[in-house]
Coordinates of C-alpha atoms in Angstrom, one line a residue:
Chain A
M673 CA -213.3 55.9 -47.3
E674 CA -216.1 54.7 -45.1
K675 CA -213.5 54.4 -42.2
L676 CA -213.1 58.1 -42.4
A677 CA -216.8 59.1 -42.4
F678 CA -218.4 60.6 -39.4
N679 CA -219.7 57.9 -37.1
P680 CA -221.5 59.2 -34.0
Q681 CA -221.1 55.9 -32.1
V682 CA -217.4 55.9 -32.5
L683 CA -217.2 59.5 -31.4
M684 CA -219.4 58.8 -28.4
A685 CA -217.3 55.8 -27.4
S686 CA -214.2 57.9 -27.7
L687 CA -215.7 60.6 -25.5
Y688 CA -216.6 58.0 -22.9
V689 CA -213.0 56.8 -22.9
F690 CA -211.7 60.3 -22.6
A691 CA -214.0 61.2 -19.7
L692 CA -213.2 58.0 -17.8
A693 CA -209.5 58.3 -18.4
A694 CA -209.6 61.9 -17.2
F695 CA -211.4 60.8 -14.0
L696 CA -209.0 57.9 -13.4
G697 CA -206.0 60.1 -14.1
Y698 CA -207.2 62.7 -11.7
Q699 CA -207.8 60.1 -8.9
I700 CA -204.4 58.5 -9.3
I701 CA -202.2 61.4 -10.1
S702 CA -203.5 63.6 -7.3
R703 CA -202.2 60.9 -4.9
V704 CA -198.6 61.0 -6.3
P705 CA -196.5 62.7 -3.5
P706 CA -194.6 65.9 -4.5
L707 CA -191.4 63.9 -3.8
L708 CA -192.0 62.0 -7.1
H709 CA -193.3 64.9 -9.2
T710 CA -190.3 65.0 -11.5
P711 CA -190.4 61.2 -12.1
L712 CA -194.2 61.6 -12.6
M713 CA -193.6 64.1 -15.3
S714 CA -191.1 62.1 -17.2
A715 CA -193.2 58.9 -16.8
T716 CA -196.4 60.5 -18.2
N717 CA -194.2 61.9 -20.9
A718 CA -193.1 58.4 -21.8
L719 CA -196.7 57.2 -21.8
S720 CA -197.9 60.0 -24.0
A721 CA -195.2 58.9 -26.5
I722 CA -197.8 56.2 -27.3
S723 CA -198.5 58.4 -30.3
V724 CA -195.7 56.3 -31.7
V725 CA -198.4 53.7 -32.6
G726 CA -200.1 56.3 -34.8
A727 CA -196.8 57.4 -36.2
L728 CA -195.9 53.8 -37.1
V729 CA -199.0 53.4 -39.2
V730 CA -198.5 56.7 -41.0
A731 CA -194.9 55.9 -41.7
G732 CA -195.5 52.3 -42.9
R733 CA -198.8 52.4 -44.8
H734 CA -199.2 53.2 -48.4
N735 CA -199.7 57.0 -48.6
E736 CA -201.2 58.7 -51.7
N737 CA -199.0 61.6 -50.8
P738 CA -195.3 60.7 -50.1
V739 CA -195.0 63.7 -47.8
S740 CA -197.2 61.8 -45.3
T741 CA -194.6 59.0 -45.2
W742 CA -191.9 61.6 -44.4
L743 CA -194.0 63.2 -41.7
G744 CA -194.7 59.8 -40.3
F745 CA -191.0 58.9 -40.3
A746 CA -190.2 62.1 -38.4
A747 CA -193.0 61.4 -36.0
V748 CA -191.6 57.9 -35.3
I749 CA -188.2 59.4 -34.5
S750 CA -189.5 62.0 -32.1
A751 CA -191.9 59.7 -30.4
S752 CA -189.4 56.9 -29.9
I753 CA -186.9 59.4 -28.4
N754 CA -189.6 59.8 -25.7
V755 CA -190.4 56.2 -25.4
V756 CA -186.9 55.0 -24.9
G757 CA -185.6 58.2 -23.1
G758 CA -188.7 58.6 -21.0
F759 CA -188.6 55.1 -19.4
L760 CA -184.8 55.0 -19.0
I761 CA -184.6 58.4 -17.3
T762 CA -187.6 57.7 -15.1
D763 CA -186.0 54.4 -13.9
R764 CA -182.6 56.1 -13.4
M765 CA -184.3 58.7 -11.2
L766 CA -186.4 56.2 -9.3
K767 CA -183.4 54.1 -8.6
M768 CA -182.0 57.0 -6.6
F769 CA -184.9 57.4 -4.2
K770 CA -184.1 55.4 -1.1
R771 CA -185.8 55.5 2.3
E772 CA -183.0 54.8 4.8
I773 CA -180.2 52.5 3.8
P774 CA -177.9 55.0 2.2
A775 CA -178.1 57.3 5.3
D776 CA -177.0 54.4 7.5
K777 CA -174.2 53.5 5.1
G778 CA -173.3 57.2 4.9
K779 CA -173.1 57.5 8.7
K780 CA -170.9 54.4 8.8
D781 CA -168.6 55.8 6.2
K782 CA -168.3 59.0 8.1
G783 CA -167.5 57.0 11.3
N784 CA -164.8 55.2 9.5
T785 CA -163.2 57.9 7.6
K786 CA -163.4 60.8 9.9
Chain B
M516 CA -206.0 40.8 -36.9
S517 CA -207.0 44.2 -35.8
F518 CA -208.9 42.6 -32.9
Y519 CA -205.7 41.2 -31.5
I520 CA -204.0 44.6 -32.0
E521 CA -206.9 46.1 -30.0
L522 CA -206.3 43.5 -27.3
T523 CA -202.6 44.6 -27.0
Y524 CA -203.8 48.2 -26.7
L525 CA -206.2 47.2 -23.9
L526 CA -203.5 45.4 -22.1
A527 CA -201.2 48.4 -22.5
S528 CA -203.8 50.7 -21.1
I529 CA -204.3 48.6 -18.0
L530 CA -200.5 48.3 -17.5
F531 CA -200.2 52.1 -17.9
V532 CA -202.7 52.7 -15.2
F533 CA -201.0 50.2 -12.9
G534 CA -197.7 51.9 -13.7
L535 CA -199.0 55.3 -12.7
K536 CA -200.5 53.8 -9.6
G537 CA -197.1 52.6 -8.7
L538 CA -195.9 56.1 -8.6
T539 CA -198.1 57.0 -5.6
R540 CA -195.4 55.4 -3.4
P541 CA -191.6 55.5 -3.8
E542 CA -191.3 51.8 -2.9
S543 CA -193.6 50.6 -5.7
A544 CA -192.6 53.2 -8.3
R545 CA -189.9 51.3 -10.1
R546 CA -192.0 48.2 -10.5
G547 CA -194.9 50.3 -11.7
M548 CA -192.7 51.8 -14.4
L549 CA -191.6 48.4 -15.5
L550 CA -195.2 47.4 -16.0
A551 CA -195.9 50.6 -18.0
C552 CA -192.8 49.9 -20.1
A553 CA -194.1 46.4 -20.8
G554 CA -197.4 47.9 -21.8
M555 CA -195.6 50.2 -24.3
A556 CA -193.7 47.4 -25.8
A557 CA -196.9 45.4 -26.2
A558 CA -198.6 48.3 -27.9
I559 CA -195.7 48.9 -30.3
I560 CA -195.2 45.2 -31.2
G561 CA -199.0 44.8 -31.7
T562 CA -199.1 47.9 -34.0
L563 CA -196.3 46.4 -36.2
F564 CA -198.8 43.7 -37.3
A565 CA -201.4 46.3 -38.5
H566 CA -202.6 45.4 -41.9
E567 CA -202.2 48.9 -43.2
I568 CA -198.5 48.7 -42.9
V569 CA -196.9 47.8 -46.2
S570 CA -193.3 48.8 -45.7
Y571 CA -191.1 48.6 -42.6
T572 CA -188.1 50.5 -43.9
W573 CA -189.1 53.9 -42.5
I574 CA -190.5 52.4 -39.3
I575 CA -187.3 50.5 -38.5
W576 CA -185.0 53.5 -39.2
G577 CA -187.3 55.8 -37.2
L578 CA -187.4 53.5 -34.2
V579 CA -183.6 52.9 -34.3
I580 CA -182.7 56.6 -34.7
G581 CA -185.2 57.8 -32.1
G582 CA -184.3 55.0 -29.7
V583 CA -180.6 55.7 -29.9
I584 CA -181.0 59.4 -29.4
G585 CA -183.4 58.8 -26.5
A586 CA -181.0 56.3 -24.9
V587 CA -177.9 58.5 -25.4
I588 CA -179.6 61.5 -23.8
S589 CA -181.0 59.6 -20.8
I590 CA -177.9 57.6 -20.0
W591 CA -175.3 60.3 -20.2
M592 CA -177.3 63.3 -19.1
P593 CA -176.4 64.7 -15.7
M594 CA -179.3 64.9 -13.3
T595 CA -178.9 68.6 -13.0
A596 CA -180.0 68.9 -16.6
M597 CA -183.3 67.2 -15.8
P598 CA -185.5 70.4 -16.4
E599 CA -183.9 70.9 -19.9
R600 CA -184.4 67.2 -20.8
T601 CA -188.0 67.4 -19.7
A602 CA -188.7 70.5 -21.7
F603 CA -187.0 68.7 -24.7
S604 CA -189.2 65.6 -24.3
H605 CA -192.3 67.7 -24.1
A606 CA -191.2 69.2 -27.4
C607 CA -190.6 65.8 -28.9
G608 CA -193.9 64.4 -27.7
A609 CA -195.9 67.4 -29.0
L610 CA -194.0 67.3 -32.3
A611 CA -194.8 63.6 -32.8
A612 CA -198.5 64.3 -32.3
A613 CA -198.5 67.3 -34.6
L614 CA -196.6 65.3 -37.3
V615 CA -199.0 62.4 -37.2
G616 CA -201.8 64.9 -37.6
A617 CA -200.1 66.6 -40.5
G618 CA -199.4 63.2 -42.1
E619 CA -203.0 62.3 -41.8
Y620 CA -204.1 65.6 -43.4
A621 CA -201.5 65.4 -46.1
N622 CA -202.9 62.0 -47.1
Y623 CA -206.6 62.3 -46.6
G624 CA -207.1 66.0 -46.8
G625 CA -210.7 67.1 -46.4
N626 CA -212.1 63.6 -46.8
M627 CA -211.7 63.1 -43.0
G628 CA -215.0 64.6 -42.1
V629 CA -215.9 67.4 -39.8
V630 CA -215.4 65.6 -36.5
K631 CA -212.0 64.3 -37.3
V632 CA -210.9 67.6 -38.8
S633 CA -212.0 69.3 -35.5
A634 CA -210.0 66.9 -33.5
L635 CA -207.1 67.3 -35.9
G636 CA -207.2 71.1 -35.4
F637 CA -206.8 70.7 -31.7
E638 CA -204.0 68.2 -32.2
I639 CA -202.1 70.5 -34.6
M640 CA -202.6 73.6 -32.6
L641 CA -201.7 72.1 -29.2
G642 CA -198.9 70.0 -30.8
C643 CA -197.2 72.9 -32.6
L644 CA -197.5 75.5 -29.9
T645 CA -196.2 73.0 -27.3
F646 CA -193.3 72.2 -29.6
T647 CA -192.1 75.7 -30.0
G648 CA -193.0 76.7 -26.5
S649 CA -191.1 73.8 -25.0
M650 CA -188.1 74.6 -27.2
I651 CA -188.1 78.2 -25.9
A652 CA -188.4 76.8 -22.4
F653 CA -185.5 74.5 -23.2
G654 CA -183.4 77.4 -24.5
K655 CA -184.1 79.4 -21.3
L656 CA -183.2 76.5 -19.1
Y657 CA -180.2 75.5 -21.0
G658 CA -179.0 79.1 -21.1
T659 CA -179.0 79.8 -24.8
L660 CA -181.8 82.2 -24.4
P661 CA -181.9 84.9 -21.7
G662 CA -183.8 83.9 -18.6
P663 CA -185.6 87.1 -17.8
P664 CA -189.0 87.7 -19.5
I665 CA -188.7 89.1 -23.0
T666 CA -191.5 91.7 -23.4
F667 CA -192.3 94.3 -26.0
K668 CA -194.9 97.0 -26.4
G669 CA -198.3 95.8 -27.3
Q670 CA -197.4 92.2 -26.6
N671 CA -200.8 91.2 -25.2
V672 CA -202.7 92.8 -28.1
F673 CA -200.4 91.2 -30.6
N674 CA -200.6 87.8 -29.0
M675 CA -204.4 88.0 -28.7
T676 CA -204.7 89.0 -32.3
L677 CA -202.5 86.1 -33.4
L678 CA -204.6 83.7 -31.2
A679 CA -207.8 85.0 -32.8
V680 CA -206.4 84.6 -36.3
M681 CA -205.3 81.0 -35.5
L682 CA -208.7 80.1 -34.0
G683 CA -210.3 81.8 -37.0
S684 CA -208.4 79.6 -39.4
F685 CA -209.3 76.6 -37.3
G686 CA -213.0 77.6 -37.5
Y687 CA -212.7 78.0 -41.3
L688 CA -211.1 74.6 -41.6
V689 CA -214.0 73.0 -39.7
Y690 CA -216.3 74.8 -42.1
D691 CA -214.4 73.8 -45.2
S692 CA -212.2 70.9 -44.4
Y693 CA -210.7 70.9 -47.9
S694 CA -209.1 74.3 -47.3
A695 CA -205.4 73.4 -47.1
I696 CA -204.5 77.1 -46.8
A697 CA -206.5 77.3 -43.5
F698 CA -204.8 74.2 -42.3
Y699 CA -201.3 75.4 -42.9
L700 CA -202.0 78.9 -41.7
M701 CA -203.3 77.5 -38.5
M702 CA -200.3 75.3 -38.2
G703 CA -197.8 78.1 -38.8
L704 CA -199.5 80.4 -36.4
A705 CA -199.5 77.7 -33.7
F706 CA -195.7 77.5 -34.1
V707 CA -195.4 81.2 -33.7
F708 CA -197.9 81.4 -30.8
G709 CA -195.9 78.8 -28.8
V710 CA -192.9 81.1 -29.0
L711 CA -194.9 84.1 -27.9
L712 CA -196.5 82.2 -25.1
V713 CA -193.2 81.3 -23.4
I714 CA -190.8 84.2 -24.1
P715 CA -192.6 86.6 -21.6
I716 CA -192.2 84.1 -18.8
G717 CA -189.2 84.4 -16.5
A718 CA -186.9 81.5 -15.7
A719 CA -188.1 81.4 -12.1
D720 CA -191.7 80.7 -13.3
M721 CA -190.6 77.6 -15.2
P722 CA -192.2 75.1 -13.0
V723 CA -195.6 76.4 -14.1
V724 CA -194.6 76.4 -17.8
M725 CA -193.2 72.9 -17.6
S726 CA -196.4 71.6 -16.1
L727 CA -198.5 73.4 -18.6
M728 CA -196.5 72.1 -21.5
N729 CA -196.7 68.6 -20.0
S730 CA -200.5 69.0 -20.1
Y731 CA -200.7 70.4 -23.6
A732 CA -198.4 67.6 -25.0
G733 CA -200.7 65.0 -23.4
L734 CA -203.8 66.6 -24.7
A735 CA -202.3 66.8 -28.2
A736 CA -201.7 63.0 -28.0
A737 CA -205.3 62.5 -26.8
A738 CA -206.5 64.6 -29.8
T739 CA -204.5 62.3 -32.0
G740 CA -206.4 59.4 -30.6
F741 CA -209.7 61.1 -31.6
V742 CA -208.3 61.6 -35.1
L743 CA -207.2 58.0 -35.5
G744 CA -210.1 56.6 -33.5
N745 CA -207.5 54.9 -31.3
N746 CA -208.4 54.4 -27.7
I747 CA -205.0 53.9 -26.2
L748 CA -203.9 57.2 -27.5
I749 CA -206.9 58.8 -25.9
I750 CA -206.2 57.1 -22.6
A751 CA -202.4 57.7 -22.4
G752 CA -202.7 61.2 -23.7
T753 CA -205.5 62.1 -21.2
L754 CA -203.5 60.6 -18.3
D755 CA -200.6 62.8 -19.4
G756 CA -202.8 65.8 -19.9
F757 CA -204.4 65.5 -16.5
S758 CA -201.1 64.9 -14.8
G759 CA -199.7 68.1 -16.3
F760 CA -203.0 69.9 -15.4
I761 CA -202.9 68.8 -11.8
L762 CA -199.2 69.8 -11.5
S763 CA -200.0 73.2 -13.1
I764 CA -202.7 73.7 -10.4
L765 CA -200.3 72.7 -7.6
M766 CA -197.5 74.9 -9.0
G767 CA -200.0 77.7 -9.4
K768 CA -201.1 77.4 -5.8
A769 CA -197.5 77.3 -4.6
M770 CA -196.8 80.6 -6.5
N771 CA -200.2 82.0 -5.7
R772 CA -201.2 82.3 -9.3
S773 CA -204.8 82.2 -10.4
M774 CA -206.2 79.4 -12.6
K775 CA -206.5 81.9 -15.4
S776 CA -202.9 82.9 -15.4
V777 CA -202.0 79.2 -15.1
L778 CA -204.1 78.2 -18.1
F779 CA -203.1 81.0 -20.3
G780 CA -199.5 81.3 -19.2
A781 CA -198.0 84.7 -18.6
F782 CA -200.6 86.6 -20.5
G783 CA -201.2 89.9 -18.8
S784 CA -199.2 88.8 -15.7
V785 CA -195.9 90.4 -16.7
K786 CA -194.3 91.4 -13.5
T787 CA -194.1 95.1 -12.6
A788 CA -191.2 96.7 -10.7
S789 CA -191.0 95.3 -7.2
T790 CA -191.8 97.3 -4.1
S791 CA -189.4 96.7 -1.4
T792 CA -189.8 96.9 2.4
A793 CA -186.3 95.8 3.0
G794 CA -183.9 98.2 4.7
G795 CA -180.8 98.2 6.9
A796 CA -177.7 96.2 6.3
M797 CA -177.1 92.6 5.7
R798 CA -175.0 90.9 8.3
E799 CA -172.1 88.9 6.9
V800 CA -171.0 85.9 9.0
S801 CA -167.8 83.9 8.9
L802 CA -167.5 80.3 8.0
D803 CA -166.2 79.4 11.4
D804 CA -169.1 81.0 13.3
V805 CA -171.6 79.1 11.1
A806 CA -169.7 75.9 11.7
V807 CA -169.8 76.3 15.5
Q808 CA -173.5 77.1 15.3
L809 CA -174.3 74.1 13.2
A810 CA -172.1 71.7 15.3
Y811 CA -173.9 72.6 18.5
A812 CA -177.4 72.8 17.1
K813 CA -180.1 70.4 18.0
Q814 CA -182.0 70.7 14.7
V815 CA -180.8 72.0 11.4
V816 CA -183.1 72.5 8.4
F817 CA -181.7 72.9 4.9
V818 CA -183.8 74.8 2.4
P819 CA -182.4 74.3 -1.1
G820 CA -183.3 76.3 -4.2
Y821 CA -182.3 76.6 -7.8
G822 CA -178.9 77.9 -6.6
M823 CA -178.1 74.5 -5.3
A824 CA -178.7 73.0 -8.7
T825 CA -176.5 75.6 -10.5
A826 CA -173.7 75.2 -8.0
Q827 CA -174.1 71.4 -8.2
A828 CA -173.9 71.6 -4.4
Q829 CA -176.2 68.6 -3.6
Y830 CA -173.3 66.2 -2.8
A831 CA -171.5 68.8 -0.6
C832 CA -174.8 69.4 1.2
R833 CA -175.2 65.7 1.8
E834 CA -171.7 65.5 3.2
L835 CA -172.4 68.3 5.6
A836 CA -175.7 66.7 6.6
N837 CA -174.2 63.3 7.3
L838 CA -171.5 64.9 9.4
L839 CA -174.0 66.8 11.5
E840 CA -176.1 63.7 11.9
S841 CA -173.1 61.7 13.1
R842 CA -172.8 64.4 15.8
G843 CA -176.3 63.9 16.9
V844 CA -177.9 66.9 15.1
T845 CA -181.4 66.3 13.7
V846 CA -181.1 67.2 10.0
K847 CA -184.1 67.9 7.8
F848 CA -184.6 69.3 4.3
G849 CA -187.5 71.6 3.6
I850 CA -188.6 71.5 0.0
H851 CA -190.8 74.2 -1.5
P852 CA -193.0 72.9 -4.3
V853 CA -191.6 75.4 -6.8
A854 CA -188.0 75.4 -5.6
G855 CA -185.9 74.8 -8.7
R856 CA -187.1 74.8 -12.3
M857 CA -189.6 72.0 -12.4
P858 CA -191.9 70.2 -10.0
G859 CA -189.9 67.9 -7.7
H860 CA -186.5 69.2 -9.0
M861 CA -184.9 69.5 -5.6
N862 CA -186.1 66.0 -4.5
V863 CA -184.4 64.4 -7.5
L864 CA -181.1 66.2 -6.9
L865 CA -181.0 65.3 -3.2
A866 CA -181.9 61.7 -4.0
E867 CA -179.1 61.7 -6.5
A868 CA -176.7 62.7 -3.7
N869 CA -178.0 59.8 -1.6
V870 CA -180.1 61.8 0.8
P871 CA -182.8 59.4 1.9
Y872 CA -186.3 60.7 1.2
S873 CA -187.4 60.3 4.8
L874 CA -185.4 63.4 5.5
L875 CA -187.1 65.4 2.7
Y876 CA -190.1 67.4 4.1
E877 CA -192.8 69.2 2.2
M878 CA -193.4 72.9 2.9
D879 CA -196.5 72.2 5.1
Q880 CA -194.6 69.6 7.1
I881 CA -191.5 71.7 7.8
N882 CA -193.1 75.0 8.6
P883 CA -194.4 74.0 12.1
D884 CA -190.9 72.6 12.8
L885 CA -189.0 75.8 12.1
P886 CA -189.6 77.7 15.4
Q887 CA -187.8 74.8 17.1
T888 CA -185.0 74.8 14.6
D889 CA -181.7 76.2 15.7
V890 CA -180.3 76.9 12.3
A891 CA -182.0 77.1 9.0
V892 CA -179.6 76.9 6.1
V893 CA -180.9 78.5 2.9
I894 CA -178.9 77.2 -0.1
G895 CA -179.4 79.3 -3.2
A896 CA -183.1 79.8 -2.6
N897 CA -184.7 83.2 -2.7
D898 CA -188.4 83.8 -3.5
V899 CA -189.5 80.6 -1.7
V900 CA -188.2 82.0 1.6
N901 CA -189.1 85.6 1.0
P902 CA -191.1 86.8 4.0
D903 CA -192.5 89.7 1.9
A904 CA -194.8 87.1 0.3
R905 CA -196.4 86.7 3.8
D906 CA -196.0 90.2 5.3
N907 CA -196.2 92.7 2.4
P908 CA -199.5 92.7 0.5
G909 CA -198.0 95.1 -2.1
S910 CA -195.2 92.6 -3.0
P911 CA -195.5 91.0 -6.5
I912 CA -195.3 87.6 -4.8
A913 CA -197.8 88.5 -2.0
G914 CA -199.8 85.5 -0.9
M915 CA -197.3 82.9 -2.2
P916 CA -196.8 80.3 0.5
I917 CA -193.2 80.3 1.8
I918 CA -191.0 78.2 3.9
E919 CA -190.8 80.4 7.0
V920 CA -187.1 80.1 7.7
D921 CA -187.3 83.6 9.4
R922 CA -189.2 81.9 12.3
A923 CA -186.1 79.7 13.1
K924 CA -183.7 80.7 15.8
S925 CA -181.1 81.7 13.3
V926 CA -180.8 81.6 9.6
V927 CA -177.8 81.2 7.4
V928 CA -178.2 82.2 3.7
L929 CA -175.7 80.8 1.3
K930 CA -175.6 83.2 -1.6
R931 CA -173.3 83.7 -4.6
G932 CA -173.1 87.5 -4.3
K933 CA -174.9 90.5 -3.0
G934 CA -177.1 90.9 -6.0
K935 CA -180.9 90.3 -6.1
G936 CA -180.8 86.9 -7.6
F937 CA -182.9 85.5 -10.4
S938 CA -186.3 87.0 -9.6
G939 CA -185.0 90.5 -9.2
L940 CA -186.9 90.9 -6.0
E941 CA -185.5 92.4 -2.8
N942 CA -185.7 89.8 0.0
P943 CA -186.2 91.3 3.5
L944 CA -185.1 88.0 5.0
F945 CA -181.5 89.0 4.2
F946 CA -181.8 92.1 6.4
K947 CA -183.4 90.4 9.4
P948 CA -181.3 90.3 12.6
V949 CA -181.6 86.5 12.8
T950 CA -180.1 86.2 9.4
G951 CA -176.4 85.8 8.6
M952 CA -175.1 85.9 5.0
L953 CA -172.4 83.6 3.8
Y954 CA -171.3 84.7 0.4
G955 CA -169.6 82.5 -2.2
D956 CA -170.2 79.5 -4.3
A957 CA -172.6 77.2 -2.5
K958 CA -170.6 74.1 -3.2
S959 CA -167.3 75.4 -1.9
S960 CA -169.1 77.0 1.1
L961 CA -170.7 73.7 2.1
T962 CA -167.5 71.8 1.6
S963 CA -165.5 74.3 3.7
L964 CA -168.3 74.2 6.3
A965 CA -168.0 70.4 6.5
L966 CA -164.3 70.7 7.1
A967 CA -164.8 73.4 9.7
V968 CA -167.5 71.4 11.5
Q969 CA -164.9 68.6 11.9
E970 CA -162.5 71.0 13.5
V971 CA -165.1 72.0 16.1

């Protein structure tokens, strides 16, 4: 039970982490070009599926109330949909963004076929 | 043991930050995501060694079921369904956070202490309302729910009352953390509130909603971190939350919405009937005329909108663009930040059709180019090129920055029919003398245009 008790030091440390992460996030993400806003959204979605680590513990630990295990199980499912899906779809999108090469190839195709 | 688990979390956090940093340039984006993915794997594997875990049955089944669903969706989903998928994944992420919170409360109840219960309240409220809100957004984007805003009399009063009761039960829960009734009331109301938050928002405003839900889902995960005392959840959740927040601000700016209406969604901003300054007749042009115009132009700018996505016209558009380029025409694409249904929607579709991103120009980059442009081709876009936003202070979209296609030497608008389109606003662009209307399905129009250009 002592793990659950109020601990001001832990709370303060968490608040520091929150504030610094917010600052860092602002700095990095405001530099992401609009070109990549959709991949950004699906990437951060995949990252926030890190709640899977919380879900794993709730699903796997010994719970006084079996409902907790069920809730944890459902949480593992929905979080891992995002983990797997988020990274796969982001990569699938990013693969499509090319600077020049396809345009040149496309032009050549056109030259040949038309 | 838990020290080593913390180390994997630290490693994962660092990799996440590098991963996001990769996204600041298209060249480094894929490698960055690989790093982030490795970080995620490290965190998950590390967690599996946690000493609290006594049984792996549910864990393995959960990971397998979720992983398979996630993989199936993302491998076979067409790119045009990207907004729906994103809404769905916001829902999943938020639900996961809410369920973890509910699981914690079901097990520990009021023994959690006042600080954790407060964090838990935020987690549950944000998680639940984001879940239902995103599902409604998903329904609207997928087409199972009607796109136009759903409003009823006294909506704002009703919503505000509901919000107040929800916050009240949260307050009571903080006061008496053993009160399960307050907990479940708060949870139930959050589910209802999410629905009410999104139903009055029209489909055209979806980019803002999507960004907002992105932000809420991330903050719910961060709140989970406070509940569990887990730093990586706080870090990843906050990064997600701020990413969504920044996107919300950008989308809000691009639609000229105030911070208030961005933060609180559509509350009080239900659109009134539009005033129209448009008059006169629309000029219909023939396919062959447009083909000649395009073929002999020096510079052509394509301005895509959601209509391009619904007509799946991105490939036909690329074909036409390539053809024009091979004739020596300079081709550019002007992308409005809120074109489509989510941030960056048009960029992804055009990238899918192999349009190199060096041809994709942001609104501020393309606008100075438009007066020198011979033909601007509007493909299924409406509000984002509506000159009323600039010229008519009484317009509901007044002040919204637009792509000023009406400054080009001539404009061709590809449009499905003569109706007003999704937003229901009259667009004076269609009545301007420089504008020619080409009716029909955007995909077949573009394909026929490409054929006609070859004939010229």
